Coordinates of C-alpha atoms in Angstrom, one line a residue:
M30 CA 265.9 123.3 9.6
N31 CA 263.2 122.3 12.0
A32 CA 262.9 125.9 13.2
I33 CA 262.7 127.3 9.7
G34 CA 260.1 124.7 8.7
G35 CA 258.1 125.6 11.8
R36 CA 258.2 129.3 10.9
I37 CA 257.1 128.5 7.3
R38 CA 254.2 126.4 8.6
A39 CA 253.2 129.1 11.1
A40 CA 253.3 131.8 8.4
L41 CA 251.3 129.6 6.0
L42 CA 248.7 129.0 8.7
A43 CA 248.5 132.7 9.4
A44 CA 248.1 133.4 5.7
W45 CA 245.3 130.9 5.4
R46 CA 243.6 132.3 8.4
G47 CA 244.0 135.8 7.0
L48 CA 242.3 134.7 3.8
V49 CA 239.4 133.2 5.8
L50 CA 239.0 136.4 7.8
S51 CA 239.0 138.6 4.7
F52 CA 236.3 136.4 3.2
A53 CA 234.3 136.7 6.4
A54 CA 234.8 140.4 6.5
L55 CA 233.7 141.0 2.8
A56 CA 230.9 138.5 2.7
G57 CA 229.6 138.4 6.3
S58 CA 230.1 142.0 7.5
V59 CA 229.0 143.6 4.3
T60 CA 225.8 141.5 4.1
L61 CA 224.9 141.8 7.8
F62 CA 225.7 145.6 7.9
T63 CA 223.5 146.3 4.8
V64 CA 220.4 144.2 5.8
T65 CA 220.6 145.4 9.5
L66 CA 220.9 149.0 8.5
V67 CA 217.8 148.7 6.2
S68 CA 215.9 146.9 9.0
I69 CA 216.7 149.7 11.5
A70 CA 215.6 152.3 8.9
L71 CA 212.3 150.4 8.6
I72 CA 211.5 150.5 12.3
P73 CA 209.3 153.6 12.0
L74 CA 207.2 151.7 9.5
G75 CA 206.8 148.7 11.9
I76 CA 208.5 146.2 9.7
G77 CA 211.9 146.7 11.4
L78 CA 210.3 146.1 14.8
V79 CA 209.9 142.4 13.8
T80 CA 213.1 141.9 11.8
T81 CA 215.6 143.9 13.8
P82 CA 215.9 141.6 16.9
Y83 CA 216.7 138.6 14.6
L84 CA 219.2 140.6 12.6
V85 CA 220.9 142.1 15.6
A86 CA 221.2 138.6 17.1
A87 CA 222.9 137.4 13.8
V88 CA 225.3 140.4 14.0
R89 CA 226.1 139.4 17.6
R90 CA 226.8 135.9 16.6
H91 CA 229.0 137.2 13.8
A92 CA 230.9 139.4 16.3
N93 CA 231.2 136.6 18.9
Q94 CA 232.6 134.3 16.2
R95 CA 235.3 136.9 15.6
R96 CA 235.9 137.2 19.4
L97 CA 236.4 133.4 19.5
L98 CA 238.8 133.4 16.6
A99 CA 240.7 136.3 18.2
I100 CA 241.4 134.4 21.5
T101 CA 242.1 131.1 19.8
W102 CA 244.2 132.3 16.8
S103 CA 246.1 135.3 18.3
D104 CA 245.4 135.3 22.0
V105 CA 243.6 138.6 21.8
R106 CA 240.7 138.9 24.3
I107 CA 237.7 141.0 23.2
P108 CA 235.1 141.6 25.9
V109 CA 231.5 140.5 25.4
P110 CA 229.6 143.6 26.6
Y111 CA 226.0 142.8 25.6
R112 CA 223.3 143.7 28.1
P113 CA 221.0 140.7 28.9
F114 CA 217.3 140.9 28.3
P115 CA 215.0 141.0 31.3
K116 CA 213.6 137.6 32.2
D117 CA 210.0 138.7 32.2
L118 CA 210.2 139.9 28.5
R119 CA 206.9 139.2 26.8
S120 CA 206.4 137.2 23.5
G121 CA 204.7 138.2 20.3
F122 CA 204.7 141.6 18.7
T123 CA 204.8 143.4 22.0
G124 CA 207.9 141.5 23.0
S125 CA 209.5 142.4 19.6
V126 CA 208.9 146.1 20.3
E127 CA 210.5 145.7 23.7
R128 CA 213.4 143.8 22.3
T129 CA 214.0 146.3 19.6
T130 CA 213.8 149.2 22.1
L131 CA 216.3 147.5 24.4
L132 CA 218.7 146.7 21.5
M133 CA 218.6 150.3 20.2
K134 CA 219.5 151.5 23.7
D135 CA 222.4 149.1 24.1
P136 CA 225.7 150.8 23.1
A137 CA 227.1 147.4 22.1
T138 CA 224.6 147.3 19.2
W139 CA 226.1 150.5 17.7
R140 CA 229.7 149.3 18.4
D141 CA 228.9 146.2 16.4
M142 CA 227.6 148.3 13.5
R143 CA 230.8 150.5 13.6
W144 CA 232.9 147.4 13.8
M145 CA 231.4 145.9 10.7
L146 CA 232.2 149.1 8.8
V147 CA 235.8 148.8 9.9
D148 CA 235.9 145.1 9.3
M149 CA 234.7 145.3 5.7
T150 CA 237.4 148.0 4.9
A151 CA 240.5 148.2 7.0
G152 CA 240.0 144.8 8.7
A153 CA 239.6 143.0 5.3
V154 CA 242.7 144.8 3.9
V155 CA 244.9 143.8 6.9
A156 CA 243.7 140.2 6.8
L157 CA 244.1 139.9 3.0
L158 CA 247.6 141.4 3.3
A159 CA 248.6 138.6 5.6
A160 CA 247.5 136.1 3.0
A161 CA 248.9 138.0 0.0
L162 CA 252.4 138.3 1.3
M163 CA 252.6 134.5 1.3
A164 CA 250.7 133.9 -2.0
Y165 CA 251.9 136.6 -4.3
P166 CA 255.6 135.4 -4.3
V167 CA 254.5 132.2 -6.0
E168 CA 253.7 134.2 -9.1
G169 CA 257.2 135.6 -9.3
F170 CA 258.7 132.1 -9.1
V171 CA 256.4 130.8 -11.8
L172 CA 257.3 133.7 -14.1
A173 CA 261.0 133.0 -13.6
A174 CA 260.3 129.3 -14.3
G175 CA 259.2 130.2 -17.9
L176 CA 255.7 131.7 -17.6
W177 CA 257.2 135.0 -18.9
R178 CA 257.3 133.6 -22.4
V179 CA 253.5 133.7 -22.5
F180 CA 253.7 137.5 -22.1
R181 CA 256.8 138.0 -24.4
D182 CA 254.8 140.2 -26.9
D183 CA 252.9 142.1 -24.2
R184 CA 254.8 143.4 -21.3
Y185 CA 253.6 142.0 -18.0
W186 CA 254.2 143.8 -14.6
Y187 CA 255.0 141.8 -11.5
G188 CA 254.8 144.5 -8.8
F189 CA 257.1 147.2 -10.2
V190 CA 259.1 144.7 -12.4
P191 CA 258.3 144.7 -16.2
V192 CA 258.6 141.0 -17.1
D193 CA 259.5 140.3 -20.8
S194 CA 262.6 138.2 -20.7
Q195 CA 264.4 135.6 -18.6
A196 CA 266.5 138.2 -16.9
T197 CA 263.4 140.2 -15.8
G198 CA 261.7 136.9 -14.9
L199 CA 264.6 136.3 -12.5
M200 CA 264.2 139.8 -11.1
A201 CA 260.5 138.9 -10.5
A202 CA 261.6 135.8 -8.6
G203 CA 264.0 138.0 -6.6
L204 CA 261.2 140.3 -5.7
G205 CA 259.0 137.3 -4.9
L206 CA 261.7 136.0 -2.5
V207 CA 261.8 139.4 -0.7
L208 CA 258.1 139.3 -0.4
L209 CA 258.1 135.7 0.9
V210 CA 260.6 136.7 3.6
A211 CA 258.5 139.7 4.5
G212 CA 255.4 137.4 4.6
M213 CA 257.1 134.9 7.0
A214 CA 258.0 137.8 9.3
L215 CA 254.7 139.8 9.0
S216 CA 251.8 137.3 8.4
R217 CA 251.3 136.5 12.1
P218 CA 251.7 140.1 13.3
L219 CA 249.2 141.2 10.6
L220 CA 246.8 138.6 11.7
R221 CA 247.1 139.8 15.3
A222 CA 246.7 143.4 14.0
H223 CA 243.4 142.5 12.5
F224 CA 242.1 141.3 15.8
V225 CA 243.6 144.2 17.7
L226 CA 241.8 146.5 15.3
A227 CA 238.5 144.6 16.0
R228 CA 239.1 145.0 19.7
S229 CA 239.6 148.7 19.4
V230 CA 236.1 149.1 18.0
L231 CA 234.2 146.3 19.7
A232 CA 235.6 146.8 23.3
P233 CA 233.6 149.2 25.5
T234 CA 235.1 152.3 27.1
Q235 CA 236.4 152.0 30.6
E236 CA 233.3 153.7 32.0
Q237 CA 230.9 151.5 30.0
E238 CA 232.8 148.3 31.0
L239 CA 232.6 149.3 34.6
A240 CA 228.9 150.0 34.4
L241 CA 228.4 146.7 32.6
R242 CA 230.4 144.8 35.2
V243 CA 228.3 146.4 38.0
D244 CA 225.1 145.3 36.3
R245 CA 226.4 141.8 35.6
L246 CA 227.7 141.3 39.1
T247 CA 224.4 142.5 40.6
E248 CA 222.5 140.0 38.4
T249 CA 224.9 137.1 39.0
R250 CA 224.9 137.8 42.8
H251 CA 221.1 137.4 42.8
E252 CA 221.4 134.2 40.7
A253 CA 224.2 132.9 42.9
V254 CA 222.0 133.4 46.0
D255 CA 219.1 131.6 44.2
T256 CA 221.4 128.8 43.0
A257 CA 222.8 128.3 46.5
A258 CA 219.3 128.1 48.0
S259 CA 218.3 125.6 45.3
E260 CA 221.4 123.6 46.0
L261 CA 220.7 123.5 49.7
R262 CA 217.2 122.3 49.0
R263 CA 218.5 119.6 46.7
I264 CA 221.0 118.4 49.3
E265 CA 218.3 118.3 52.0
R266 CA 216.0 116.4 49.6
D267 CA 218.7 113.9 48.6
L268 CA 219.6 113.3 52.3
H269 CA 216.0 112.9 53.3
D270 CA 215.0 110.6 50.5
G271 CA 218.3 108.7 50.1
A272 CA 220.9 108.2 52.8
Q273 CA 218.6 109.2 55.7
A274 CA 215.9 106.7 54.7
R275 CA 218.5 103.9 54.3
L276 CA 220.0 104.7 57.7
V277 CA 216.6 104.7 59.4
A278 CA 215.8 101.3 57.7
M279 CA 219.2 100.0 58.9
G280 CA 218.4 101.1 62.5
M281 CA 215.1 99.2 62.4
N282 CA 216.8 96.1 61.0
L283 CA 219.4 96.3 63.8
G284 CA 216.5 96.6 66.4
A285 CA 214.9 93.5 64.9
I286 CA 218.2 91.6 64.9
E287 CA 218.7 92.4 68.6
A288 CA 215.3 90.8 69.3
L289 CA 215.9 87.7 67.0
V290 CA 219.6 87.0 67.7
E291 CA 218.8 84.4 70.3
K292 CA 215.3 83.2 69.1
D293 CA 216.0 82.9 65.3
P294 CA 219.7 83.2 64.4
A295 CA 219.0 82.4 60.7
Q296 CA 216.6 85.3 60.3
A297 CA 218.9 87.5 62.3
K298 CA 221.7 86.7 59.7
K299 CA 219.4 87.7 56.9
L300 CA 218.6 91.0 58.5
L301 CA 222.4 91.5 59.2
A302 CA 223.1 91.1 55.5
M303 CA 220.3 93.5 54.6
A304 CA 221.7 96.0 57.1
R305 CA 225.2 95.7 55.7
E306 CA 223.8 96.2 52.2
S307 CA 221.8 99.3 53.3
S308 CA 224.9 100.8 55.0
A309 CA 227.0 100.3 51.7
E310 CA 224.2 101.9 49.7
A311 CA 224.0 104.8 52.1
L312 CA 227.7 105.3 52.0
T313 CA 227.7 105.3 48.2
E314 CA 224.9 107.9 48.1
L315 CA 226.7 110.1 50.7
R316 CA 229.9 109.9 48.5
D317 CA 227.9 110.9 45.4
L318 CA 226.3 113.7 47.3
V319 CA 229.7 115.0 48.5
R320 CA 231.2 114.6 45.0
G321 CA 228.3 116.8 43.7
I322 CA 229.1 119.5 46.2
H323 CA 232.9 119.5 45.9
P324 CA 234.7 116.5 44.3
P325 CA 237.4 115.1 46.5
V326 CA 239.9 114.8 43.6
L327 CA 239.4 118.6 43.0
A328 CA 240.1 119.4 46.6
E329 CA 243.1 117.1 46.9
R330 CA 244.8 117.3 43.4
G331 CA 243.6 120.4 41.7
L332 CA 241.7 121.4 38.6
G333 CA 244.0 119.6 36.1
D334 CA 243.7 116.2 37.6
A335 CA 240.0 116.7 38.3
V336 CA 239.4 117.4 34.6
R337 CA 241.4 114.4 33.6
A338 CA 239.3 112.3 36.0
L339 CA 236.2 113.6 34.3
A340 CA 237.7 112.7 30.9
L341 CA 238.3 109.1 32.1
R342 CA 234.6 108.7 32.9
L343 CA 233.5 110.0 29.6
P344 CA 232.3 107.4 27.0
L345 CA 234.3 109.3 24.3
T346 CA 238.0 109.5 23.3
T347 CA 239.1 112.5 25.2
E348 CA 242.5 114.4 25.0
V349 CA 243.3 116.7 27.9
D350 CA 246.1 119.3 27.8
V351 CA 246.7 121.2 31.1
E352 CA 249.2 123.9 31.7
L353 CA 248.8 125.4 35.1
A354 CA 251.7 126.7 37.2
G355 CA 249.7 126.6 40.5
R356 CA 246.2 126.5 41.8
A357 CA 243.3 129.0 41.7
E358 CA 241.1 129.8 44.6
A359 CA 238.7 126.9 45.6
P360 CA 235.5 128.7 44.4
V361 CA 237.1 129.4 41.0
E362 CA 238.3 125.8 40.6
S363 CA 234.9 124.5 41.5
A364 CA 233.1 126.8 39.0
A365 CA 235.6 125.8 36.3
Y366 CA 235.3 122.1 37.1
F367 CA 231.5 122.0 37.0
A368 CA 231.5 124.2 33.8
V369 CA 233.8 121.6 32.1
S370 CA 231.7 118.8 33.5
E371 CA 228.5 120.3 32.0
V372 CA 230.1 120.9 28.6
L373 CA 231.5 117.4 28.5
T374 CA 228.1 115.9 29.5
N375 CA 226.5 117.9 26.7
A376 CA 229.1 116.6 24.2
A377 CA 228.5 113.0 25.2
K378 CA 224.7 113.3 25.2
H379 CA 223.8 115.6 22.3
S380 CA 226.7 116.2 20.0
G381 CA 227.1 112.8 18.3
A382 CA 230.9 113.2 18.6
D383 CA 233.4 110.5 19.1
R384 CA 236.3 112.7 20.1
V385 CA 236.8 115.6 22.5
W386 CA 239.7 117.9 23.1
V387 CA 240.1 119.8 26.4
D388 CA 242.7 122.6 26.9
V389 CA 243.2 124.2 30.2
H390 CA 245.8 126.9 30.7
H391 CA 246.5 130.2 32.6
A392 CA 247.9 133.3 31.0
E393 CA 247.8 137.1 31.6
G394 CA 245.7 136.7 34.7
M395 CA 243.1 134.5 33.0
L396 CA 242.1 130.9 33.4
R397 CA 241.3 129.8 29.9
I398 CA 239.5 126.5 29.1
S399 CA 238.4 125.3 25.7
V400 CA 236.4 122.2 25.0
T401 CA 236.2 121.1 21.3
D402 CA 234.3 118.1 19.9
N403 CA 233.9 116.8 16.4
G404 CA 230.1 116.4 16.6
R405 CA 227.3 117.7 14.5
G406 CA 227.3 121.2 15.9
G407 CA 224.3 123.5 16.4
A408 CA 224.8 124.1 20.2
E409 CA 223.6 127.5 21.5
A410 CA 223.5 129.1 24.9
G411 CA 220.0 129.4 26.1
A412 CA 218.8 126.6 23.8
G413 CA 218.2 124.1 26.6
S414 CA 221.7 122.7 26.4
G415 CA 222.8 123.8 29.9
L416 CA 225.2 126.4 28.4
S417 CA 223.1 129.3 29.8
G418 CA 223.7 127.8 33.3
I419 CA 227.4 127.8 32.6
E420 CA 227.3 131.5 31.7
R421 CA 225.6 132.3 35.0
R422 CA 228.1 130.2 36.9
L423 CA 231.1 131.9 35.3
G424 CA 229.5 135.3 35.5
T425 CA 229.6 135.0 39.3
F426 CA 233.4 135.4 39.0
D427 CA 233.2 137.9 36.1
G428 CA 234.0 135.1 33.7
V429 CA 232.8 134.8 30.1
M430 CA 231.9 132.0 27.7
A431 CA 231.9 131.9 23.9
V432 CA 230.4 129.2 21.7
S433 CA 231.2 128.4 18.1
S434 CA 229.0 125.6 16.8
P435 CA 228.2 125.8 13.1
A436 CA 225.8 123.2 11.6
G437 CA 227.9 120.1 10.9
G438 CA 230.4 120.9 13.6
P439 CA 232.9 121.1 15.2
T440 CA 231.7 122.7 18.4
M441 CA 234.2 124.8 20.5
V442 CA 233.2 126.2 23.9
T443 CA 235.8 128.7 25.3
M444 CA 235.6 129.9 28.9
E445 CA 237.6 132.5 30.7
I446 CA 237.8 133.4 34.4
P447 CA 240.0 136.2 35.7
C448 CA 242.1 134.7 38.6
E449 CA 245.6 134.4 39.9
L450 CA 247.4 131.1 40.7
S451 CA 249.1 130.4 43.9

């Protein structure tokens, strides 16, 4: 009974998700496709030069939302193949012209347009079918329960069954039962088929993906070198201004103690106490410095326990679910740890949430991490929230990040890093 109940709940959930997707396809894709196509057509008149970058950005958010649902609802991974804008892009009308030119040259823009065409037609039908197979049987049962009497004088068709008596009402219920069984078996596969269809259009070709990876790795390599140099300068500064200064002060105190130990023992005692305090503070600063480079708990106990330790220090109720059959390479673990740390810090400081969920698991050669909070939403990569830094950190390992954060919440940040566990 529990197994049957679980299947029914899973099928009903898939049906509800199919209904949501069909609405998103018919409302979101139709609207965005229409206004973006009009904007592109107006580029020669100059109007489209201003409007197109904003509309294409909205299209990409729409597509990224579908990518996020694909990985979270059906475990279907759809690559994010957008080319980044140059860092020295100008502002104003000239910048809009440059942005529009770059967007029109990006093959991902046209893939998004083709996807919206597919999404509003075949994608919507597949998603709606997943919902209809669970909803339509209810009508057959209601007809058999007596609703057929309303249509006694005017034959009513349920599927291919003409309902005008109790007997035909029972036939409608039988057909509804068959459809319900089919819905329980097919709702989840149909939901997955919707996302597989989206992936077939949104995913770049092998050659395009290889070229994109080369560009991304070239960019992230430069960023990694810059980040490493910046980190070395930070460590040097922290050592010079913190622990080193305290150790120098402690050495001077010890020299003074050596001169006073026989002449003024009371003063020597005070200096000893100050030296002991300085040594404790220097040790604390060195531990914090080492923890910022590579946390000991991460090195000793792995990513799962390190994330749990982060959650314990968070001033929010945090649930952590970890399913890892081994350990990733140390650089990958470190990148994942600091990415989770940044997301959790953002949630605590800016989201207004009181509850956070963290899920860490490994499947199909991917380390997948999702962090969800029940805050006010509105988070965006590149909006000063630190999420752009996470993208750069993950990009060093060919990893990706997707953010879903509608106004009013919740916020879900999903991260993926290709790796193997040992």
